[in-house]
Coordinates of N, CA, C and O in Angstrom, one line a residue:
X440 N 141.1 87.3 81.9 CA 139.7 87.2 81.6 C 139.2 85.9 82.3 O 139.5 84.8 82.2
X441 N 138.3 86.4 82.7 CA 137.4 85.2 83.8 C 136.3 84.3 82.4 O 135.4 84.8 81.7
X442 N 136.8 82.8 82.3 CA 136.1 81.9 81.6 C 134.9 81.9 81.9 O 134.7 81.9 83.1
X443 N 133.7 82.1 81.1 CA 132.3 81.6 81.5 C 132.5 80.1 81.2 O 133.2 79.5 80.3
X444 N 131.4 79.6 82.4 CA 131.1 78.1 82.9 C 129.9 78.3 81.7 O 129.3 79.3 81.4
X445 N 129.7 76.8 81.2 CA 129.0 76.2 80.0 C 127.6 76.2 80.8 O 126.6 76.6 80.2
X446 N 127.5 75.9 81.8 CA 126.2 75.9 82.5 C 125.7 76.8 83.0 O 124.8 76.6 83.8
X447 N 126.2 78.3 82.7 CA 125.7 79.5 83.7 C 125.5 80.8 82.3 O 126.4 81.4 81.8
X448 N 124.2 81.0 82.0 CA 123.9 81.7 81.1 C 124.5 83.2 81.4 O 124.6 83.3 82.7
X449 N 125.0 84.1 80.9 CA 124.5 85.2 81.2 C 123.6 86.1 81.1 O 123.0 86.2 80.1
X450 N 123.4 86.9 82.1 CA 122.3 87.7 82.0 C 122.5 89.0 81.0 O 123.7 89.3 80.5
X451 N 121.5 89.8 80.7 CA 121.9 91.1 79.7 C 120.7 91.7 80.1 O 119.7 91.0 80.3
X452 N 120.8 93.2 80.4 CA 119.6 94.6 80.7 C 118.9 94.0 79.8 O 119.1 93.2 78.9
X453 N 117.4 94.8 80.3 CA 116.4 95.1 79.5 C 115.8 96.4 80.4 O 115.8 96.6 81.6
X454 N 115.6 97.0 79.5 CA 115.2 98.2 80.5 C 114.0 98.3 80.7 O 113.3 98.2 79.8
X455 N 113.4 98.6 82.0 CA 112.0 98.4 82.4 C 111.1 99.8 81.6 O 111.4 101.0 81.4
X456 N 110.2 98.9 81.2 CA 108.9 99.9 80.5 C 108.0 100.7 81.8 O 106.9 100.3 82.3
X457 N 108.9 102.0 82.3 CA 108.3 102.8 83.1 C 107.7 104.5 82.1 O 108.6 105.3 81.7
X458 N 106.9 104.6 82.0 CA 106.5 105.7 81.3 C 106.4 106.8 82.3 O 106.5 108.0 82.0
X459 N 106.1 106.6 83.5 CA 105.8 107.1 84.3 C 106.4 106.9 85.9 O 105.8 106.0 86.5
X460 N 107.2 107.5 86.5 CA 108.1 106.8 87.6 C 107.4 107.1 88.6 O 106.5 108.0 88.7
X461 N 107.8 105.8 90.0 CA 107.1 105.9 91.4 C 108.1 106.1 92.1 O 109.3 106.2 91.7
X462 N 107.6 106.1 93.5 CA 108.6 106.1 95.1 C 108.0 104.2 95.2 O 107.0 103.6 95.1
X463 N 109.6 104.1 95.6 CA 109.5 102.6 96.1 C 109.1 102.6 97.5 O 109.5 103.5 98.3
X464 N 108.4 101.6 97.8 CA 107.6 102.0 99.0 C 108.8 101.3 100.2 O 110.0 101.2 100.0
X465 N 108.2 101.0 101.3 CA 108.8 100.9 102.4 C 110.4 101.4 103.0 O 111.1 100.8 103.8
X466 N 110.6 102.5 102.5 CA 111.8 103.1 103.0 C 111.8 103.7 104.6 O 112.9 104.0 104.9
X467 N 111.1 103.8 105.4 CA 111.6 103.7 106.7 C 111.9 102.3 107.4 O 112.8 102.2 108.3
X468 N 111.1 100.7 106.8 CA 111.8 99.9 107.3 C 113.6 99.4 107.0 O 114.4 98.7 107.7
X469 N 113.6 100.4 105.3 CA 114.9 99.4 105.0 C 116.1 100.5 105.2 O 117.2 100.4 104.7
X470 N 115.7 101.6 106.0 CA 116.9 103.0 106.2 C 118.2 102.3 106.0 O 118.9 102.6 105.0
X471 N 118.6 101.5 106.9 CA 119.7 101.2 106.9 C 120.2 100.2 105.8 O 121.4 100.2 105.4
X472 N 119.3 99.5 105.3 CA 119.8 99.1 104.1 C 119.8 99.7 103.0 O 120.1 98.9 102.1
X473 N 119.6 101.2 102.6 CA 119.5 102.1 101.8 C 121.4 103.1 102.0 O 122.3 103.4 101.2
X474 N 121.2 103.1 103.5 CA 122.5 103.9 103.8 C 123.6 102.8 103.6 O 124.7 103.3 103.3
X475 N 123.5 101.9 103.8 CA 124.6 100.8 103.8 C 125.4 100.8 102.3 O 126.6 100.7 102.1
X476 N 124.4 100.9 101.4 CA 124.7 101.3 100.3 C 125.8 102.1 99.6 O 126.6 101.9 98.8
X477 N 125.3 103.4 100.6 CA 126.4 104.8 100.0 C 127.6 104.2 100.0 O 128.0 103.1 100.4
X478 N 128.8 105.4 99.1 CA 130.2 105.2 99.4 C 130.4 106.4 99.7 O 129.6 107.3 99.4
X479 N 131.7 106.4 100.3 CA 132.2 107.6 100.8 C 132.2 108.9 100.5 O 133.3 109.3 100.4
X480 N 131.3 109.7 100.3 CA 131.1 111.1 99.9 C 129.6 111.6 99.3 O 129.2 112.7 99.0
X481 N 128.9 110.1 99.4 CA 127.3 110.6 99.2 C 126.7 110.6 99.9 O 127.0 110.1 101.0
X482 N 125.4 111.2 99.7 CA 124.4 111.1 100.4 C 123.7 112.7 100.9 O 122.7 113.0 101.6
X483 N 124.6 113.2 100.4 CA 124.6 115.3 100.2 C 123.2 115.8 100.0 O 122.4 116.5 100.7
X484 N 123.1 115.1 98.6 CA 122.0 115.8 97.6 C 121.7 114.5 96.7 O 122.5 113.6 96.7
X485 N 120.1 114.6 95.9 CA 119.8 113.8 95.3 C 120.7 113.0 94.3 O 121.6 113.7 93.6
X486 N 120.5 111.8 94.1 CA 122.0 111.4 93.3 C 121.0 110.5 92.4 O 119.8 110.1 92.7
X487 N 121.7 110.1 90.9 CA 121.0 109.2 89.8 C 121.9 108.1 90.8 O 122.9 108.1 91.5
X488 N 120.7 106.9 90.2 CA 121.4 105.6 90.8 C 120.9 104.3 89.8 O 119.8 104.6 89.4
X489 N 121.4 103.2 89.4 CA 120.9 102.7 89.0 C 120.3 101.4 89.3 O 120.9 100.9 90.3
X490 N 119.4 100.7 89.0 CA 118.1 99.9 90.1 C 117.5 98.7 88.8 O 116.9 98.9 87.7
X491 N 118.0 97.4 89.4 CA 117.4 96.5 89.1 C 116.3 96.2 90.3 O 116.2 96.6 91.4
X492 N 115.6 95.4 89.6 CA 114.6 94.2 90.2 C 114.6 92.9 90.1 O 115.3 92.2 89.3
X493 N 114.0 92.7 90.9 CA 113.9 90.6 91.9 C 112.4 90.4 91.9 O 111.6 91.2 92.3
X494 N 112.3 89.2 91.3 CA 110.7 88.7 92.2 C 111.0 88.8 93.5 O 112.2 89.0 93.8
X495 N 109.9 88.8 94.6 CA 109.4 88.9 96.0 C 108.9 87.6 96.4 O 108.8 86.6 95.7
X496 N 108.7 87.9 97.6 CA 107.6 86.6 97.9 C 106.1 87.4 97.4 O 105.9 88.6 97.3
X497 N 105.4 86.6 97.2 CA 103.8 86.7 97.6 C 103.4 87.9 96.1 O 102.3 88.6 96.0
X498 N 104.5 87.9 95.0 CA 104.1 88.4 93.7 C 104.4 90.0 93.7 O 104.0 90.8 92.8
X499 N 105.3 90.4 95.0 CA 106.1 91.5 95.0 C 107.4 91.5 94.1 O 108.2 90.6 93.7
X500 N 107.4 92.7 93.8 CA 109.0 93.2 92.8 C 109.8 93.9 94.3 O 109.1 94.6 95.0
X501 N 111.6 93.5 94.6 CA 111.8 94.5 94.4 C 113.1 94.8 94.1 O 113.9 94.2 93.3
X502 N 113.4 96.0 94.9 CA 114.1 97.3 94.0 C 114.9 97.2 94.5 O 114.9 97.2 95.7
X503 N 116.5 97.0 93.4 CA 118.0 96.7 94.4 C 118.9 97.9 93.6 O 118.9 98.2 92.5
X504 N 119.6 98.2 94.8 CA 121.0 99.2 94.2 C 122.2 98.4 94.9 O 122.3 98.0 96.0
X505 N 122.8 98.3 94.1 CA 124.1 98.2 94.5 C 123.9 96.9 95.6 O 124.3 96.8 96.8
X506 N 123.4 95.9 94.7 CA 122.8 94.0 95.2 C 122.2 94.6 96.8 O 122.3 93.9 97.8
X507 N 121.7 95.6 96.8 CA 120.4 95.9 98.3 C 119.5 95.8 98.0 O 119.0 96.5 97.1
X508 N 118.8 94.9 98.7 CA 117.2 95.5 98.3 C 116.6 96.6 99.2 O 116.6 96.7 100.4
X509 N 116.0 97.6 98.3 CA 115.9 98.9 99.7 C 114.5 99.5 99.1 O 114.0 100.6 99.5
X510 N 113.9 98.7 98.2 CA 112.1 99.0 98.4 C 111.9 98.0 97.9 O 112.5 96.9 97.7
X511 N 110.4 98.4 97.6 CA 109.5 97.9 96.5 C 108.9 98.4 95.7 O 108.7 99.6 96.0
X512 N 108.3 98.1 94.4 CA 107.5 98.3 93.9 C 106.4 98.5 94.1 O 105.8 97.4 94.5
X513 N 105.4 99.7 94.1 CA 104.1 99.9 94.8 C 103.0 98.5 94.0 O 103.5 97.9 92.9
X514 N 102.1 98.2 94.4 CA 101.2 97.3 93.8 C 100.7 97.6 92.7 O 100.1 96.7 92.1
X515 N 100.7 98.8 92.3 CA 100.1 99.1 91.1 C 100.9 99.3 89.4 O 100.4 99.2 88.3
X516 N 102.4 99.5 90.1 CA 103.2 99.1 89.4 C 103.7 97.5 89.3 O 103.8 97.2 88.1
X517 N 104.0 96.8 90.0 CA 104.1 95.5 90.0 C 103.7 94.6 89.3 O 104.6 93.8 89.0
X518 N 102.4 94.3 88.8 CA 102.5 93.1 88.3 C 102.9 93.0 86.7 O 103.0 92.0 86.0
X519 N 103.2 94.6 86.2 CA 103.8 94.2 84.5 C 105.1 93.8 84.8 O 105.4 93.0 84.0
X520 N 106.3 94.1 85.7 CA 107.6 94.0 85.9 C 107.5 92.6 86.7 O 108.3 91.7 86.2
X521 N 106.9 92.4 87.5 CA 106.8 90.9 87.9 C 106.2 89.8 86.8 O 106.3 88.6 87.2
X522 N 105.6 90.1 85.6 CA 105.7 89.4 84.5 C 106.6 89.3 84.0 O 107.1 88.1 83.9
X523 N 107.2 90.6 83.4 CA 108.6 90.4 82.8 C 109.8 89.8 83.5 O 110.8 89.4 82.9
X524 N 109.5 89.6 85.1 CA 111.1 89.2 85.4 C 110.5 87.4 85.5 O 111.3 86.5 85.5
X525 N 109.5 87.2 85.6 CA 108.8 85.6 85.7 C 109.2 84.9 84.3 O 109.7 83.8 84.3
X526 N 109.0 85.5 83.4 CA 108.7 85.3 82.0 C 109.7 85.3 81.3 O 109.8 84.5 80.4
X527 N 111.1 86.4 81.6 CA 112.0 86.3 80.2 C 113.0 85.4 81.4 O 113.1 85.7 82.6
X528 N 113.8 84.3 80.8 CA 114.8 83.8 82.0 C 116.1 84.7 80.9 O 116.3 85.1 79.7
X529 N 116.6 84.6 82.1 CA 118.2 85.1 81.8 C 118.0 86.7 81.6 O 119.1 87.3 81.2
X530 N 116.7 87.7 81.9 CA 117.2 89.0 81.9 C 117.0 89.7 83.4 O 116.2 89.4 84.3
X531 N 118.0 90.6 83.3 CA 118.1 91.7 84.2 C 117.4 92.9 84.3 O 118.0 94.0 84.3
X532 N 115.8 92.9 84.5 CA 115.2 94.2 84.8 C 116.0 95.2 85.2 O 116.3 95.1 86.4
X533 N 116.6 96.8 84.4 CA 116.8 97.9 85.1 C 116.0 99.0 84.3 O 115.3 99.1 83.3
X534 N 116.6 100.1 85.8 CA 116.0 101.1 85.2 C 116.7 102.1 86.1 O 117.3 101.7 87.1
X535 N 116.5 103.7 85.4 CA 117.4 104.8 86.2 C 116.5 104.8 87.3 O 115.4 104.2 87.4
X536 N 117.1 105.8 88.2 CA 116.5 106.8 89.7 C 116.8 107.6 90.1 O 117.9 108.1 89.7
X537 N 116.2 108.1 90.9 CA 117.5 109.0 91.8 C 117.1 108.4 93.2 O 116.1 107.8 93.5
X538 N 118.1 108.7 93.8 CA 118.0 108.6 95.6 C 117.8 110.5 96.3 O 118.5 111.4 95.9
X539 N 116.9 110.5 97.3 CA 116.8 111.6 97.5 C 116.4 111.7 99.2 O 115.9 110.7 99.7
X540 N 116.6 112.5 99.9 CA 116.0 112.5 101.0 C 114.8 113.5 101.0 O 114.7 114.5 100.4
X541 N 114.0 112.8 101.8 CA 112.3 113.5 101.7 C 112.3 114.4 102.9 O 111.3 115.1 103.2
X542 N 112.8 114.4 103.3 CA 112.6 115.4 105.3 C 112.8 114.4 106.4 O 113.6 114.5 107.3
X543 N 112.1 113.4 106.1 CA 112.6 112.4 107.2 C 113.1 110.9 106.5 O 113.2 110.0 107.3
X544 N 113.2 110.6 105.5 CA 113.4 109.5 105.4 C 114.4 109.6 103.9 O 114.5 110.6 103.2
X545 N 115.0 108.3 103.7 CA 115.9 108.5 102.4 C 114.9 107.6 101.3 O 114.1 106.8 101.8
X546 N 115.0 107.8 100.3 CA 113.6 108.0 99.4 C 114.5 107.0 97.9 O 115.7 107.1 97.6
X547 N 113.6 106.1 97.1 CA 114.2 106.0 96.2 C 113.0 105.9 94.9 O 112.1 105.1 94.7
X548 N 113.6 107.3 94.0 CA 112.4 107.3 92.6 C 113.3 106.9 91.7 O 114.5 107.2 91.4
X549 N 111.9 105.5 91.1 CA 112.3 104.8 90.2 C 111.7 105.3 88.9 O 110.6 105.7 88.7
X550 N 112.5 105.3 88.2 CA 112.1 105.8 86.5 C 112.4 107.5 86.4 O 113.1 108.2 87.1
X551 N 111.7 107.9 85.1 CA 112.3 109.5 84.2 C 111.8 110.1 86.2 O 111.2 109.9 87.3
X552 N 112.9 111.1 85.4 CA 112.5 112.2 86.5 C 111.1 113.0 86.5 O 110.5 113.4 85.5
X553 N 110.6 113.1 87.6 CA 109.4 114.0 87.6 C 109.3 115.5 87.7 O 110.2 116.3 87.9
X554 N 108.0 115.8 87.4 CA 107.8 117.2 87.4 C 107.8 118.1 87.8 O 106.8 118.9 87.7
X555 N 108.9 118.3 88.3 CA 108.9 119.2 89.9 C 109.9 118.7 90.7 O 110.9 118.2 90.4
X556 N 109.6 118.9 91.7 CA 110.7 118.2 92.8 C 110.5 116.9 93.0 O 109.6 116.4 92.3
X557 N 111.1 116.2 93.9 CA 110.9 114.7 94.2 C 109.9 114.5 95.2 O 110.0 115.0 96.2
X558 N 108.9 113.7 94.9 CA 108.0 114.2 96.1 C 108.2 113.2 97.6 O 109.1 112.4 97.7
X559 N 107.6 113.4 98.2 CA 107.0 113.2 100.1 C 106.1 112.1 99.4 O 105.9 112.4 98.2
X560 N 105.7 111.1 100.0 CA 104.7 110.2 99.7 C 103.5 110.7 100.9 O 103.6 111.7 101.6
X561 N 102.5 109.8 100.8 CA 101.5 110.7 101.7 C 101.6 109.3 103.0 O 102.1 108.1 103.0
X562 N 100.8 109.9 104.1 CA 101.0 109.4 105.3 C 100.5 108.0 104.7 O 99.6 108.1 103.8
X563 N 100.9 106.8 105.0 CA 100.3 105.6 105.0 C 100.9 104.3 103.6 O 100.7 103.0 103.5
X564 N 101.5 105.4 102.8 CA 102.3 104.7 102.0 C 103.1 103.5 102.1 O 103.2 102.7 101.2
X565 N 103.8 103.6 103.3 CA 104.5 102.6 103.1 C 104.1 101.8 104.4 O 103.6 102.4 105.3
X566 N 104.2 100.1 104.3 CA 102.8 99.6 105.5 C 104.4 98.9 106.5 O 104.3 98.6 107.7
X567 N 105.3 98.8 106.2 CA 106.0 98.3 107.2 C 106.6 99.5 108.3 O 106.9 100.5 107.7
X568 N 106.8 99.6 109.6 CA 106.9 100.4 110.6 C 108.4 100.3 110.3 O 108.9 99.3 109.7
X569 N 109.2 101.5 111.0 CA 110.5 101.2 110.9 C 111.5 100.4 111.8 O 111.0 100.6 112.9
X570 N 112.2 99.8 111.8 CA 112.6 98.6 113.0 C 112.9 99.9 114.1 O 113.0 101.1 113.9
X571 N 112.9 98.9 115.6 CA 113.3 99.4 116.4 C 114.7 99.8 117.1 O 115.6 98.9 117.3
X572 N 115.0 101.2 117.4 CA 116.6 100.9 117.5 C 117.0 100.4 118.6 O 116.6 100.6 119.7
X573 N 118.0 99.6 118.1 CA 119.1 98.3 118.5 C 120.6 98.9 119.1 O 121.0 99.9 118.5
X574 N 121.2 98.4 120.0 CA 122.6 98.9 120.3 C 123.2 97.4 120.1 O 122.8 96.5 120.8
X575 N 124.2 97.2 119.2 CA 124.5 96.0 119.2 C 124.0 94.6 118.8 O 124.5 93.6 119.1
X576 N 122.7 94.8 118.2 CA 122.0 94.0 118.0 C 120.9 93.7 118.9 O 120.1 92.8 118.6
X577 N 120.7 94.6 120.3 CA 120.2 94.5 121.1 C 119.0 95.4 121.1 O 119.3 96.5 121.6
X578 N 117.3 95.5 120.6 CA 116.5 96.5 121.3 C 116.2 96.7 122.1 O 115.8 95.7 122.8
X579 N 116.1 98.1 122.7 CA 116.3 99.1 123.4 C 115.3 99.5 123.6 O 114.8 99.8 122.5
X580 N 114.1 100.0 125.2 CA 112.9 100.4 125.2 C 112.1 99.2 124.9 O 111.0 99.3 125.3
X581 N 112.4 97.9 124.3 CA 111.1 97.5 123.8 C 110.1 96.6 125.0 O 108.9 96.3 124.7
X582 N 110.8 96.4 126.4 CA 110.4 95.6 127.0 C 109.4 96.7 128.2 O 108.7 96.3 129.1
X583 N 109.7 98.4 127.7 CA 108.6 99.0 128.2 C 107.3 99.2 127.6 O 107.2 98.8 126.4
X584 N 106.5 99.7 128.2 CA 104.7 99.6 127.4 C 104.6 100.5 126.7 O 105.7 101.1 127.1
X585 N 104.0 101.4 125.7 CA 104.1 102.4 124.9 C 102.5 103.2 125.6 O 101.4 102.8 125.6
X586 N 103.2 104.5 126.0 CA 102.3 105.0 126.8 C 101.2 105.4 125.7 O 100.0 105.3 125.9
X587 N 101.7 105.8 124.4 CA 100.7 106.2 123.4 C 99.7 105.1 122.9 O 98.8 105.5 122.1
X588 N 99.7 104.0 123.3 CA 99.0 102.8 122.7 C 97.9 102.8 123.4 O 98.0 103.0 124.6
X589 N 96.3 102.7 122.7 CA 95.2 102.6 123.2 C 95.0 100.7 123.9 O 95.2 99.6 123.4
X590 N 94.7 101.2 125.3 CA 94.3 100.4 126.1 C 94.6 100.2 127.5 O 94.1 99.2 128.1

């Protein structure tokens, strides 16, 4: 049995007061920190997962599985859980989800299950673009002009 140090509180759950569950936003920037995640045999079909929260910078929450951070909390949900994690020291915001893929992107709903299927978020939802792909650490294309770009 590993001794707790006299100066290191532990933390204990509290489970987040969601009455109502969202899609954590920016999931095309953090794909690969969502997939990084999996272990060997997921990623099939929607799976429950379980998801704490972090303050952010700038009075964002966000949303970790498995010590990743792979959203956020939309702004409208945020500032009661970003009270709670400011406010109680020594607790562990969680709460259930599932992880799901939406048609193009891997998706993560936080809180009770919804009414129906898992949804698509609508065009515009999430504001970070997704990174550019890299070989190596290296991006690829980026030093050409984007014929689509007005000007």
């Amino acid at each position: 049995m590993v001794q707790s140090m006299p100066w290191r509180r532990a933390r204990h759950d509290v489970p987040a007061d969601l009455p109502e569950g969202f899609v954590a936003t920016e999931a095309p920037a953090l794909q690969a920190t969502i997939r990084s995640a999996f272990v060997a045999g997921e990623g099939a079909a929607p799976m429950a997962v379980e998801l704490t929260f972090a303050p952010g910078a700038a009075g964002r929450v966000v949303v970790v599985w498995r010590n990743r951070n792979v959203g956020f909390v939309p702004r409208e949900h945020a500032d009661d859980l970003h009270r709670v994690l400011t406010q109680e020291q020594h607790v562990r915001l969680v709460a259930e989800g599932r992880l799901y893929h939406d048609g193009s992107w891997w998706r993560i709903w936080v809180g009770p299950d919804p009414v129906g299927p898992l949804p698509v978020p609508p065009a515009g939802y999430d504001e970070l673009p997704p990174p550019a792909p890299t070989i190596f650490g290296f991006a690829f294309g980026a030093s050409r002009p984007d014929p689509t770009a007005p000007g």
